[in-house]
């Protein structure tokens, strides 16, 4: 998806309406149009970058600076004691809108919004081998 067809660029440009929660020069936050829970919020850098690894760290930092205040207001408004902060980064990870964004999803005990994901243990030798490969790409 290029910038011209990007729904979040259009929201940032004021061409598509949103329920705006927060805005500064670098960042915009608004209610998700199809929430997972009441108060489900999207935070975007206004500049178009598809994914985290393509986004300059300074811009990611601007988004990160806003997380706390936005989450505090949203969770207080809906009376949620917790929230998930997540980024679906790339299609296989569930990213649909190809403009990097972060979700704040208010959560409650036993709300069944989503379950804990399946986990496993590395077989012997796998973790150090994997670490070596990761560090070779660093
Ligand atoms: P993702 O799967 O991480 O790409 O999620 C994209 C999110 O953007 C979804 O939760 C959508 O409901 C949300 N979304 C898409 N279009 C709009 C819109 N016009 N206003 C608010 N949220 C939107």
Short mmCIF file of C-alpha atoms and ligand atoms in Angstrom, two decimals:
data_model
loop_
_atom_site.label_atom_id
_atom_site.label_comp_id
_atom_site.label_asym_id
_atom_site.label_seq_id
_atom_site.Cartn_x
_atom_site.Cartn_y
_atom_site.Cartn_z
CA UNK A 1 0.00 0.00 0.00
CA UNK A 2 1.50 3.34 -0.97
CA UNK A 3 1.06 6.63 0.80
CA UNK A 4 -1.69 7.88 -1.54
CA UNK A 5 -3.98 4.96 -0.76
CA UNK A 6 -3.12 4.72 2.90
CA UNK A 7 -6.15 5.07 5.17
CA UNK A 8 -4.03 6.23 8.12
CA UNK A 9 -2.30 8.89 5.98
CA UNK A 10 -5.77 10.08 5.00
CA UNK A 11 -6.82 10.24 8.65
CA UNK A 12 -3.60 12.12 9.50
CA UNK A 13 -4.33 14.57 6.66
CA UNK A 14 -7.90 15.11 7.89
CA UNK A 15 -9.37 13.55 4.72
CA UNK A 16 -11.07 10.75 6.65
CA UNK A 17 -12.71 11.50 10.00
CA UNK A 18 -11.67 9.85 13.22
CA UNK A 19 -12.46 10.05 16.93
CA UNK A 20 -9.24 11.83 17.81
CA UNK A 21 -7.75 11.22 21.25
CA UNK A 22 -4.34 12.89 20.93
CA UNK A 23 -2.33 14.77 18.34
CA UNK A 24 1.01 16.52 18.17
CA UNK A 25 3.40 17.28 15.29
CA UNK A 26 4.54 13.68 14.96
CA UNK A 27 1.79 11.46 16.32
CA UNK A 28 -1.96 10.95 16.08
CA UNK A 29 -4.18 8.72 18.17
CA UNK A 30 -7.82 7.81 17.59
CA UNK A 31 -10.42 5.19 18.40
CA UNK A 32 -10.24 2.01 16.34
CA UNK A 33 -13.27 1.84 14.04
CA UNK A 34 -13.78 -1.91 14.74
CA UNK A 35 -12.74 -2.28 18.36
CA UNK A 36 -11.71 -5.49 20.08
CA UNK A 37 -12.84 -3.92 23.36
CA UNK A 38 -14.37 -0.56 24.29
CA UNK A 39 -11.69 2.12 24.06
CA UNK A 40 -9.49 0.15 21.61
CA UNK A 41 -7.16 2.87 20.38
CA UNK A 42 -4.75 3.29 17.47
CA UNK A 43 -1.55 5.35 17.70
CA UNK A 44 0.26 6.27 14.48
CA UNK A 45 3.27 8.31 13.51
CA UNK A 46 1.84 10.86 11.07
CA UNK A 47 4.61 10.14 8.60
CA UNK A 48 4.07 7.06 6.45
CA UNK A 49 6.38 4.16 7.24
CA UNK A 50 5.12 0.67 6.57
CA UNK A 51 6.69 -1.14 9.48
CA UNK A 52 8.83 -0.80 12.59
CA UNK A 53 12.11 -1.71 10.97
CA UNK A 54 11.54 0.90 8.24
CA UNK A 55 10.55 3.65 10.67
CA UNK A 56 13.32 5.94 11.97
CA UNK A 57 13.94 5.40 15.70
CA UNK A 58 13.25 9.07 16.47
CA UNK A 59 9.75 8.70 15.05
CA UNK A 60 9.14 5.44 16.92
CA UNK A 61 10.30 7.26 20.05
CA UNK A 62 7.75 10.03 19.47
CA UNK A 63 4.98 7.42 19.29
CA UNK A 64 6.32 5.65 22.39
CA UNK A 65 6.31 8.90 24.36
CA UNK A 66 2.55 9.10 23.91
CA UNK A 67 1.70 5.55 25.02
CA UNK A 68 1.46 6.17 28.76
CA UNK A 69 -0.82 9.21 28.76
CA UNK A 70 -3.13 7.78 26.10
CA UNK A 71 -3.39 4.39 27.81
CA UNK A 72 -4.03 6.05 31.16
CA UNK A 73 -6.91 8.14 29.77
CA UNK A 74 -8.44 5.30 27.77
CA UNK A 75 -8.33 2.72 30.56
CA UNK A 76 -9.68 5.24 33.09
CA UNK A 77 -12.54 6.13 30.72
CA UNK A 78 -13.65 2.51 30.31
CA UNK A 79 -12.71 1.38 33.81
CA UNK A 80 -10.24 -1.24 32.60
CA UNK A 81 -7.45 -2.28 34.98
CA UNK A 82 -5.11 -3.36 32.18
CA UNK A 83 -4.35 -3.09 28.49
CA UNK A 84 -2.39 -4.74 25.71
CA UNK A 85 -0.02 -2.55 23.74
CA UNK A 86 0.74 -4.26 20.46
CA UNK A 87 1.99 -3.78 16.94
CA UNK A 88 1.07 -6.19 14.15
CA UNK A 89 4.23 -5.82 12.09
CA UNK A 90 3.93 -7.38 8.62
CA UNK A 91 1.07 -9.34 7.03
CA UNK A 92 1.91 -12.73 8.60
CA UNK A 93 1.77 -11.00 11.99
CA UNK A 94 -1.72 -9.68 11.22
CA UNK A 95 -0.90 -6.22 9.89
CA UNK A 96 -3.68 -5.08 7.55
CA UNK A 97 -3.06 -1.33 7.38
CA UNK A 98 0.47 -0.90 6.00
CA UNK A 99 1.24 2.24 7.97
CA UNK A 100 2.95 1.40 11.23
CA UNK A 101 0.62 1.71 14.19
CA UNK A 102 0.23 0.57 17.75
CA UNK A 103 -2.93 -0.77 19.37
CA UNK A 104 -3.93 -0.04 22.94
CA UNK A 105 -6.56 -2.62 23.88
CA UNK A 106 -8.22 -2.21 27.28
CA UNK A 107 -8.41 -5.54 29.13
CA UNK A 108 -10.25 -7.01 32.09
CA UNK A 109 -9.83 -10.25 34.01
CA UNK A 110 -11.35 -13.20 32.07
CA UNK A 111 -12.60 -10.95 29.27
CA UNK A 112 -11.79 -13.59 26.60
CA UNK A 113 -10.57 -10.84 24.25
CA UNK A 114 -7.69 -13.08 23.31
CA UNK A 115 -6.04 -16.00 24.98
CA UNK A 116 -2.43 -16.45 25.99
CA UNK A 117 -0.51 -17.66 22.95
CA UNK A 118 0.94 -21.19 22.84
CA UNK A 119 4.51 -21.48 24.15
CA UNK A 120 7.19 -24.15 23.98
CA UNK A 121 10.70 -24.77 25.29
CA UNK A 122 13.78 -24.67 23.02
CA UNK A 123 15.35 -28.09 22.55
CA UNK A 124 18.94 -28.42 23.84
CA UNK A 125 21.39 -26.25 21.91
CA UNK A 126 18.75 -24.34 19.92
CA UNK A 127 18.78 -21.08 21.89
CA UNK A 128 22.58 -20.46 21.64
CA UNK A 129 22.53 -21.43 17.95
CA UNK A 130 19.68 -19.01 17.32
CA UNK A 131 21.38 -16.27 19.30
CA UNK A 132 24.52 -16.67 17.16
CA UNK A 133 22.45 -16.24 13.99
CA UNK A 134 20.64 -13.19 15.38
CA UNK A 135 23.88 -11.50 16.43
CA UNK A 136 25.36 -12.16 12.97
CA UNK A 137 22.55 -10.06 11.52
CA UNK A 138 22.76 -7.28 14.11
P1 LIG B 1 -3.82 -4.08 11.89
O1 LIG B 1 -4.41 -5.44 11.77
O2 LIG B 1 -2.81 -4.02 13.02
O3 LIG B 1 -3.28 -3.54 10.58
O4 LIG B 1 -5.02 -3.18 12.37
C1 LIG B 1 -5.53 -2.10 11.68
C2 LIG B 1 -6.62 -1.52 12.55
O5 LIG B 1 -7.04 -0.30 11.98
C3 LIG B 1 -7.86 -2.41 12.67
O6 LIG B 1 -8.09 -2.71 14.05
C4 LIG B 1 -8.96 -1.57 12.07
O7 LIG B 1 -10.20 -1.72 12.72
C5 LIG B 1 -8.41 -0.16 12.20
N1 LIG B 1 -8.92 0.78 11.22
C6 LIG B 1 -8.97 0.63 9.87
N2 LIG B 1 -9.52 1.70 9.30
C7 LIG B 1 -9.82 2.57 10.30
C8 LIG B 1 -10.40 3.87 10.35
N3 LIG B 1 -10.81 4.51 9.25
N4 LIG B 1 -10.53 4.47 11.56
C9 LIG B 1 -10.13 3.83 12.68
N5 LIG B 1 -9.57 2.62 12.71
C10 LIG B 1 -9.42 1.99 11.53
#
